[in-house]
mmCIF file of C-alpha atoms in Angstrom:
data_model
loop_
_atom_site.group_PDB
_atom_site.id
_atom_site.type_symbol
_atom_site.label_atom_id
_atom_site.label_comp_id
_atom_site.label_asym_id
_atom_site.label_seq_id
_atom_site.Cartn_x
_atom_site.Cartn_y
_atom_site.Cartn_z
ATOM 1 C CA MET A 14 7.424 -23.790 4.629
ATOM 2 C CA HIS A 15 7.343 -26.300 1.855
ATOM 3 C CA GLN A 16 6.726 -24.475 -1.523
ATOM 4 C CA PRO A 17 7.856 -26.732 -4.425
ATOM 5 C CA SER A 18 9.128 -25.798 -7.705
ATOM 6 C CA GLY A 19 5.772 -26.565 -9.276
ATOM 7 C CA THR A 20 4.127 -23.773 -7.591
ATOM 8 C CA PRO A 21 0.519 -23.028 -8.888
ATOM 9 C CA SER A 22 -0.081 -19.720 -10.504
ATOM 10 C CA ILE A 23 -1.924 -17.331 -8.456
ATOM 11 C CA ARG A 24 -3.745 -14.250 -9.827
ATOM 12 C CA GLU A 25 -5.591 -11.694 -7.734
ATOM 13 C CA VAL A 26 -8.743 -9.968 -8.937
ATOM 14 C CA PRO A 27 -9.974 -6.835 -7.329
ATOM 15 C CA VAL A 28 -13.609 -6.841 -6.535
ATOM 16 C CA ALA A 29 -14.264 -4.376 -3.820
ATOM 17 C CA ASP A 30 -12.218 -2.633 -1.139
ATOM 18 C CA ALA A 31 -11.300 -3.337 2.554
ATOM 19 C CA ALA A 32 -14.512 -1.329 3.561
ATOM 20 C CA ALA A 33 -16.591 -3.938 1.745
ATOM 21 C CA GLY A 34 -14.695 -6.919 2.993
ATOM 22 C CA PRO A 35 -14.987 -10.026 0.772
ATOM 23 C CA TYR A 36 -15.416 -12.919 3.156
ATOM 24 C CA GLY A 37 -17.321 -15.959 2.033
ATOM 25 C CA ILE A 38 -17.128 -17.438 -1.417
ATOM 26 C CA ALA A 39 -19.027 -20.229 -3.327
ATOM 27 C CA ALA A 40 -19.302 -21.577 -6.768
ATOM 28 C CA GLY A 41 -22.823 -21.016 -8.121
ATOM 29 C CA PRO A 42 -24.872 -23.117 -10.442
ATOM 30 C CA ASP A 43 -24.433 -20.554 -13.163
ATOM 31 C CA GLY A 44 -20.711 -20.991 -13.501
ATOM 32 C CA ALA A 45 -19.785 -18.020 -11.509
ATOM 33 C CA LEU A 46 -18.349 -17.178 -8.067
ATOM 34 C CA TRP A 47 -20.554 -15.679 -5.426
ATOM 35 C CA LEU A 48 -19.164 -13.621 -2.563
ATOM 36 C CA THR A 49 -20.395 -12.032 0.719
ATOM 37 C CA LEU A 50 -19.224 -8.541 1.256
ATOM 38 C CA VAL A 51 -19.327 -8.676 5.099
ATOM 39 C CA HIS A 52 -18.699 -5.157 5.935
ATOM 40 C CA SER A 53 -21.073 -3.493 3.202
ATOM 41 C CA GLY A 54 -23.988 -5.754 3.399
ATOM 42 C CA ARG A 55 -23.895 -6.820 -0.189
ATOM 43 C CA ILE A 56 -23.640 -10.108 -2.294
ATOM 44 C CA ALA A 57 -21.379 -9.995 -5.268
ATOM 45 C CA ARG A 58 -21.246 -12.232 -8.555
ATOM 46 C CA LEU A 59 -17.962 -12.531 -10.248
ATOM 47 C CA ALA A 60 -18.007 -14.191 -13.707
ATOM 48 C CA LEU A 61 -14.903 -16.109 -14.826
ATOM 49 C CA ASP A 62 -14.301 -13.378 -17.306
ATOM 50 C CA GLY A 63 -14.163 -10.703 -14.628
ATOM 51 C CA ALA A 64 -17.587 -9.322 -14.849
ATOM 52 C CA LEU A 65 -18.745 -8.219 -11.552
ATOM 53 C CA THR A 66 -22.260 -7.552 -10.239
ATOM 54 C CA GLU A 67 -23.300 -6.508 -6.838
ATOM 55 C CA TYR A 68 -26.687 -6.949 -5.147
ATOM 56 C CA ALA A 69 -27.527 -4.752 -2.113
ATOM 57 C CA LEU A 70 -29.238 -6.359 0.848
ATOM 58 C CA ASP A 71 -31.859 -4.719 2.882
ATOM 59 C CA SER A 72 -29.593 -3.879 5.732
ATOM 60 C CA PRO A 73 -25.834 -2.663 5.140
ATOM 61 C CA GLU A 74 -25.146 -3.691 8.598
ATOM 62 C CA CYS A 75 -26.488 -7.241 8.408
ATOM 63 C CA ARG A 76 -22.993 -8.960 7.831
ATOM 64 C CA PRO A 77 -23.476 -11.669 5.335
ATOM 65 C CA THR A 78 -20.908 -14.058 6.110
ATOM 66 C CA VAL A 79 -20.789 -17.698 4.793
ATOM 67 C CA ILE A 80 -22.384 -18.503 1.388
ATOM 68 C CA THR A 81 -23.355 -21.751 -0.242
ATOM 69 C CA PRO A 82 -25.259 -23.112 -3.303
ATOM 70 C CA GLY A 83 -28.657 -24.533 -2.272
ATOM 71 C CA PRO A 84 -30.712 -27.489 -3.677
ATOM 72 C CA ASP A 85 -33.133 -24.942 -5.341
ATOM 73 C CA GLY A 86 -30.523 -23.398 -7.584
ATOM 74 C CA ALA A 87 -30.219 -20.294 -5.565
ATOM 75 C CA LEU A 88 -27.253 -19.107 -3.255
ATOM 76 C CA TRP A 89 -28.056 -19.194 0.501
ATOM 77 C CA PHE A 90 -25.993 -17.238 3.079
ATOM 78 C CA THR A 91 -25.966 -16.300 6.885
ATOM 79 C CA ARG A 92 -26.314 -12.762 8.060
ATOM 80 C CA SER A 93 -24.587 -12.901 11.396
ATOM 81 C CA GLN A 94 -25.361 -9.385 12.659
ATOM 82 C CA ASP A 95 -29.241 -9.285 12.204
ATOM 83 C CA HIS A 96 -29.583 -13.152 12.733
ATOM 84 C CA ARG A 97 -31.330 -13.958 9.329
ATOM 85 C CA ILE A 98 -30.592 -16.423 6.580
ATOM 86 C CA GLY A 99 -30.341 -14.877 3.139
ATOM 87 C CA ARG A 100 -31.153 -16.160 -0.166
ATOM 88 C CA VAL A 101 -30.275 -14.912 -3.671
ATOM 89 C CA THR A 102 -31.267 -16.313 -7.024
ATOM 90 C CA THR A 103 -28.739 -16.135 -9.944
ATOM 91 C CA ASP A 104 -30.901 -13.411 -11.363
ATOM 92 C CA GLY A 105 -30.140 -11.333 -8.166
ATOM 93 C CA GLU A 106 -33.466 -11.620 -6.362
ATOM 94 C CA VAL A 107 -32.846 -11.312 -2.647
ATOM 95 C CA GLU A 108 -34.974 -12.384 0.361
ATOM 96 C CA SER A 109 -34.195 -13.285 3.857
ATOM 97 C CA PHE A 110 -35.604 -15.279 6.808
ATOM 98 C CA SER A 111 -35.543 -14.528 10.514
ATOM 99 C CA LEU A 112 -34.249 -17.187 12.739
ATOM 100 C CA PRO A 113 -36.695 -18.145 15.657
ATOM 101 C CA THR A 114 -34.144 -17.609 18.505
ATOM 102 C CA PRO A 115 -33.102 -13.953 18.979
ATOM 103 C CA ASP A 116 -29.501 -12.903 18.700
ATOM 104 C CA SER A 117 -28.412 -16.466 17.577
ATOM 105 C CA GLY A 118 -25.516 -15.369 15.354
ATOM 106 C CA PRO A 119 -25.772 -17.625 12.350
ATOM 107 C CA PHE A 120 -22.184 -18.323 10.760
ATOM 108 C CA GLY A 121 -21.787 -21.548 8.708
ATOM 109 C CA ILE A 122 -24.200 -22.823 6.193
ATOM 110 C CA THR A 123 -24.364 -25.886 3.975
ATOM 111 C CA ALA A 124 -26.784 -27.821 1.782
ATOM 112 C CA GLY A 125 -27.921 -30.838 3.720
ATOM 113 C CA PRO A 126 -28.574 -34.523 2.594
ATOM 114 C CA ASP A 127 -32.356 -33.907 3.045
ATOM 115 C CA GLY A 128 -33.020 -31.137 0.486
ATOM 116 C CA ALA A 129 -32.732 -28.341 3.197
ATOM 117 C CA LEU A 130 -30.097 -25.902 4.259
ATOM 118 C CA TRP A 131 -28.322 -26.315 7.652
ATOM 119 C CA CYS A 132 -26.633 -23.548 9.637
ATOM 120 C CA THR A 133 -24.790 -23.010 12.831
ATOM 121 C CA GLN A 134 -25.804 -20.514 15.388
ATOM 122 C CA MET A 135 -22.769 -19.204 17.181
ATOM 123 C CA ASN A 136 -24.367 -17.367 20.074
ATOM 124 C CA THR A 137 -26.840 -20.047 21.158
ATOM 125 C CA GLY A 138 -24.938 -23.311 20.415
ATOM 126 C CA SER A 139 -27.712 -24.505 18.219
ATOM 127 C CA ILE A 140 -27.978 -25.886 14.678
ATOM 128 C CA GLY A 141 -30.740 -24.745 12.307
ATOM 129 C CA ARG A 142 -32.413 -26.333 9.480
ATOM 130 C CA VAL A 143 -34.014 -24.174 6.849
ATOM 131 C CA SER A 144 -36.237 -25.584 4.145
ATOM 132 C CA THR A 145 -36.088 -23.879 0.613
ATOM 133 C CA LYS A 146 -39.420 -22.240 1.420
ATOM 134 C CA GLY A 147 -37.844 -20.562 4.622
ATOM 135 C CA GLU A 148 -39.247 -22.798 7.308
ATOM 136 C CA ILE A 149 -36.908 -23.148 10.113
ATOM 137 C CA THR A 150 -36.390 -25.753 12.659
ATOM 138 C CA GLU A 151 -33.707 -25.462 15.441
ATOM 139 C CA PHE A 152 -31.715 -28.210 17.270
ATOM 140 C CA ALA A 153 -30.279 -27.293 20.554
ATOM 141 C CA LEU A 154 -27.088 -29.013 21.300
ATOM 142 C CA PRO A 155 -26.914 -30.577 24.878
ATOM 143 C CA ASP A 156 -26.534 -27.949 27.665
ATOM 144 C CA GLU A 157 -23.120 -29.053 28.654
ATOM 145 C CA VAL A 158 -21.861 -28.669 25.102
ATOM 146 C CA ALA A 159 -23.941 -25.646 23.861
ATOM 147 C CA GLU A 160 -22.714 -23.262 26.550
ATOM 148 C CA GLY A 161 -20.055 -21.029 24.851
ATOM 149 C CA ALA A 162 -19.304 -23.838 22.182
ATOM 150 C CA PHE A 163 -19.390 -21.370 19.330
ATOM 151 C CA PRO A 164 -20.331 -23.667 16.362
ATOM 152 C CA ALA A 165 -18.550 -22.414 13.211
ATOM 153 C CA ALA A 166 -18.420 -24.024 9.828
ATOM 154 C CA ILE A 167 -20.602 -26.821 8.825
ATOM 155 C CA THR A 168 -20.764 -29.455 6.123
ATOM 156 C CA THR A 169 -22.613 -32.725 4.999
ATOM 157 C CA GLY A 170 -20.535 -35.747 5.686
ATOM 158 C CA PRO A 171 -20.138 -38.903 3.529
ATOM 159 C CA ASP A 172 -22.448 -40.658 5.987
ATOM 160 C CA GLY A 173 -25.469 -38.401 5.494
ATOM 161 C CA ALA A 174 -25.031 -36.516 8.821
ATOM 162 C CA LEU A 175 -24.120 -32.823 9.358
ATOM 163 C CA TRP A 176 -20.589 -32.205 10.792
ATOM 164 C CA PHE A 177 -19.610 -28.943 12.290
ATOM 165 C CA ALA A 178 -16.705 -27.257 13.982
ATOM 166 C CA LEU A 179 -17.203 -26.238 17.692
ATOM 167 C CA ASN A 180 -14.843 -23.514 17.955
ATOM 168 C CA GLN A 181 -14.719 -22.801 21.803
ATOM 169 C CA ALA A 182 -15.615 -26.301 22.769
ATOM 170 C CA HIS A 183 -12.444 -27.453 20.808
ATOM 171 C CA ALA A 184 -14.264 -30.325 19.302
ATOM 172 C CA ILE A 185 -16.239 -31.547 16.165
ATOM 173 C CA GLY A 186 -19.880 -32.183 16.327
ATOM 174 C CA ARG A 187 -22.067 -34.546 14.386
ATOM 175 C CA LEU A 188 -25.841 -34.367 13.936
ATOM 176 C CA THR A 189 -28.146 -36.510 12.167
ATOM 177 C CA VAL A 190 -31.155 -35.084 10.354
ATOM 178 C CA ASP A 191 -33.354 -36.595 12.966
ATOM 179 C CA GLY A 192 -31.346 -34.565 15.678
ATOM 180 C CA ASP A 193 -29.053 -37.229 17.245
ATOM 181 C CA PHE A 194 -25.891 -35.602 18.397
ATOM 182 C CA THR A 195 -22.424 -36.915 18.978
ATOM 183 C CA LEU A 196 -19.519 -34.945 20.261
ATOM 184 C CA HIS A 197 -15.756 -35.624 19.226
ATOM 185 C CA PRO A 198 -13.417 -33.817 21.506
ATOM 186 C CA LEU A 199 -10.012 -32.839 19.748
ATOM 187 C CA PRO A 200 -6.772 -34.091 21.237
ATOM 188 C CA THR A 201 -5.151 -30.732 21.220
ATOM 189 C CA PRO A 202 -6.041 -28.198 23.771
ATOM 190 C CA GLY A 203 -7.093 -24.901 22.543
ATOM 191 C CA ALA A 204 -7.354 -26.267 18.890
ATOM 192 C CA ALA A 205 -10.363 -23.800 18.071
ATOM 193 C CA PRO A 206 -11.546 -25.404 14.803
ATOM 194 C CA VAL A 207 -13.411 -23.151 12.286
ATOM 195 C CA GLY A 208 -13.576 -24.514 8.668
ATOM 196 C CA ILE A 209 -14.579 -28.077 7.943
ATOM 197 C CA THR A 210 -15.182 -29.843 4.552
ATOM 198 C CA SER A 211 -15.902 -33.335 3.412
ATOM 199 C CA ASP A 212 -13.802 -35.155 0.674
ATOM 200 C CA GLY A 213 -16.358 -37.815 0.220
ATOM 201 C CA LYS A 214 -14.511 -40.344 2.454
ATOM 202 C CA ALA A 215 -13.670 -38.294 5.570
ATOM 203 C CA LEU A 216 -13.944 -34.777 7.111
ATOM 204 C CA TRP A 217 -11.152 -32.264 7.204
ATOM 205 C CA PHE A 218 -11.053 -29.297 9.378
ATOM 206 C CA VAL A 219 -8.652 -26.447 10.333
ATOM 207 C CA GLU A 220 -7.461 -25.517 13.817
ATOM 208 C CA ILE A 221 -7.146 -21.794 13.953
ATOM 209 C CA GLY A 222 -6.026 -21.844 17.601
ATOM 210 C CA ALA A 223 -3.379 -24.744 17.241
ATOM 211 C CA GLY A 224 -2.023 -24.161 13.721
ATOM 212 C CA GLN A 225 -3.040 -27.710 12.555
ATOM 213 C CA ILE A 226 -5.152 -29.411 10.011
ATOM 214 C CA GLY A 227 -7.304 -32.297 11.277
ATOM 215 C CA ARG A 228 -9.052 -35.306 9.734
ATOM 216 C CA ILE A 229 -11.817 -37.275 11.293
ATOM 217 C CA THR A 230 -13.409 -40.459 9.935
ATOM 218 C CA VAL A 231 -17.182 -41.032 10.003
ATOM 219 C CA ASP A 232 -16.317 -43.525 13.069
ATOM 220 C CA GLY A 233 -14.647 -40.591 14.957
ATOM 221 C CA GLU A 234 -10.969 -41.379 14.409
ATOM 222 C CA ILE A 235 -9.086 -38.140 14.521
ATOM 223 C CA THR A 236 -5.708 -37.417 13.021
ATOM 224 C CA GLU A 237 -4.019 -33.872 13.462
ATOM 225 C CA PHE A 238 -1.261 -32.545 11.174
ATOM 226 C CA PRO A 239 0.759 -29.538 12.579
ATOM 227 C CA LEU A 240 1.503 -26.818 10.113
ATOM 228 C CA PRO A 241 5.069 -25.712 9.790
ATOM 229 C CA ASP A 242 4.051 -22.257 10.958
ATOM 230 C CA ARG A 243 1.758 -22.944 14.137
ATOM 231 C CA THR A 244 0.835 -19.276 14.156
ATOM 232 C CA ALA A 245 -0.613 -19.313 10.580
ATOM 233 C CA LYS A 246 -4.219 -19.193 11.734
ATOM 234 C CA PRO A 247 -5.822 -21.539 9.218
ATOM 235 C CA HIS A 248 -9.449 -20.471 8.666
ATOM 236 C CA ALA A 249 -11.230 -22.150 5.839
ATOM 237 C CA VAL A 250 -10.869 -25.610 4.014
ATOM 238 C CA VAL A 251 -12.261 -27.082 0.814
ATOM 239 C CA ALA A 252 -11.820 -30.507 -0.816
ATOM 240 C CA ALA A 253 -10.747 -30.569 -4.370
ATOM 241 C CA ALA A 254 -10.837 -34.326 -4.428
ATOM 242 C CA THR A 255 -10.611 -37.278 -2.019
ATOM 243 C CA GLY A 256 -7.559 -36.774 -0.035
ATOM 244 C CA ASP A 257 -6.816 -33.356 -1.545
ATOM 245 C CA CYS A 258 -7.850 -30.458 0.489
ATOM 246 C CA TRP A 259 -6.846 -26.639 0.284
ATOM 247 C CA PHE A 260 -6.994 -24.264 3.084
ATOM 248 C CA THR A 261 -6.474 -20.622 3.871
ATOM 249 C CA GLU A 262 -4.018 -19.345 6.433
ATOM 250 C CA TRP A 263 -5.442 -15.990 7.562
ATOM 251 C CA GLY A 264 -2.573 -15.156 9.950
ATOM 252 C CA ALA A 265 0.250 -16.006 7.334
ATOM 253 C CA ASN A 266 -1.220 -14.746 4.009
ATOM 254 C CA ARG A 267 -0.961 -18.134 2.425
ATOM 255 C CA VAL A 268 -3.009 -20.818 0.854
ATOM 256 C CA GLY A 269 -2.204 -24.401 1.651
ATOM 257 C CA ARG A 270 -2.769 -27.990 0.372
ATOM 258 C CA ILE A 271 -2.810 -31.236 2.422
ATOM 259 C CA THR A 272 -2.924 -34.702 0.783
ATOM 260 C CA ALA A 273 -4.415 -37.818 2.300
ATOM 261 C CA ASP A 274 -1.108 -38.829 3.768
ATOM 262 C CA GLY A 275 -0.581 -35.549 5.541
ATOM 263 C CA GLU A 276 1.786 -33.843 3.205
ATOM 264 C CA ILE A 277 1.468 -30.137 3.360
ATOM 265 C CA THR A 278 2.545 -27.575 0.800
ATOM 266 C CA GLU A 279 1.970 -23.885 1.262
ATOM 267 C CA TYR A 280 1.902 -20.894 -1.268
ATOM 268 C CA ASP A 281 2.272 -17.162 -0.510
ATOM 269 C CA LEU A 282 -0.400 -14.865 -1.799
ATOM 270 C CA PRO A 283 0.837 -11.998 -4.014
ATOM 271 C CA SER A 284 -0.538 -8.998 -1.960
ATOM 272 C CA PRO A 285 0.742 -8.705 1.507
ATOM 273 C CA SER A 286 -1.717 -8.941 4.526
ATOM 274 C CA SER A 287 -4.548 -9.753 2.102
ATOM 275 C CA GLU A 288 -6.555 -11.620 4.886
ATOM 276 C CA PRO A 289 -7.610 -14.804 3.166
ATOM 277 C CA HIS A 290 -10.808 -16.161 4.456
ATOM 278 C CA GLY A 291 -13.274 -18.184 2.483
ATOM 279 C CA ILE A 292 -12.133 -20.756 -0.350
ATOM 280 C CA THR A 293 -13.925 -22.756 -2.825
ATOM 281 C CA LEU A 294 -13.375 -25.089 -5.821
ATOM 282 C CA GLY A 295 -14.344 -22.945 -8.953
ATOM 283 C CA PRO A 296 -16.223 -24.135 -11.948
ATOM 284 C CA ASP A 297 -12.985 -23.953 -13.891
ATOM 285 C CA GLY A 298 -11.128 -26.342 -11.625
ATOM 286 C CA ALA A 299 -9.116 -23.674 -9.933
ATOM 287 C CA LEU A 300 -9.320 -22.656 -6.246
ATOM 288 C CA TRP A 301 -10.924 -19.271 -5.504
ATOM 289 C CA VAL A 302 -10.091 -17.441 -2.262
ATOM 290 C CA ALA A 303 -11.811 -14.360 -0.834
ATOM 291 C CA LEU A 304 -9.440 -11.735 0.407
ATOM 292 C CA GLU A 305 -10.990 -9.413 3.127
ATOM 293 C CA THR A 306 -8.900 -6.524 1.953
ATOM 294 C CA GLY A 307 -10.835 -6.352 -1.291
ATOM 295 C CA GLY A 308 -9.882 -9.076 -3.814
ATOM 296 C CA VAL A 309 -10.319 -12.721 -5.004
ATOM 297 C CA ALA A 310 -7.274 -14.926 -5.539
ATOM 298 C CA ARG A 311 -7.494 -17.627 -8.364
ATOM 299 C CA VAL A 312 -5.124 -20.437 -7.712
ATOM 300 C CA ALA A 313 -4.544 -22.650 -10.716
ATOM 301 C CA ARG A 314 -3.408 -26.013 -9.592
#
């Protein structure tokens, strides 16, 4: 592992406990961090001064998972257990919308280029479009792809299309807002991509199965960068700038950074076995990481 002398300062902030399970994290338009508490069915708001507010959802078992800021100034999140899309305003008003297909298992969610939210549906191999009024359209992937593909994280690419990780198809998918789909199989067998992000020029993704970071251009050119520890289980990734991405290593209790030329540096988290999952660029310029054991890590670059 390459851990240089200029190691960033990492501070952990307790926000819950392992029974609540902080999982997804996003920077809100109000200058705070917003978290999903996957095991307790709650959404939490963490101010930069440490003030914490929790909002209960209508079902403690709904499993809020990934969260993202929406184009309407609210936070939107997936509820993977009861197959709904949730919305919470910065004032804490909560509502949710049922996906048309039963048992679809929504996971990833992102603001699209068209003023709507787009989500993945793990169990059905579909992609959903959710208007800010809660109107939902589903795009089924081709049968030969959708069967067991397990779409995971999703992001808007620099080309104005939606890009997403197909975890069990070991591929990256691209979908236009009109529903045109392109499949990009990954070179490494068993790659199992999960997280994906855009740095404004290309897409970066993490391969939890192969212990690699991948980069794909909008033309479909794929480059893979092996981690020093191939068992690290990279999970989520976020771009801090073009050619500057940060990721969580769920299996190794670390956060890592990769540059445009593939240079990888890794940093241990203070608490052992803290289970880092979601990662976001905070309003203060630091990286913020959700730790499923009950905390949030602030990584000052």
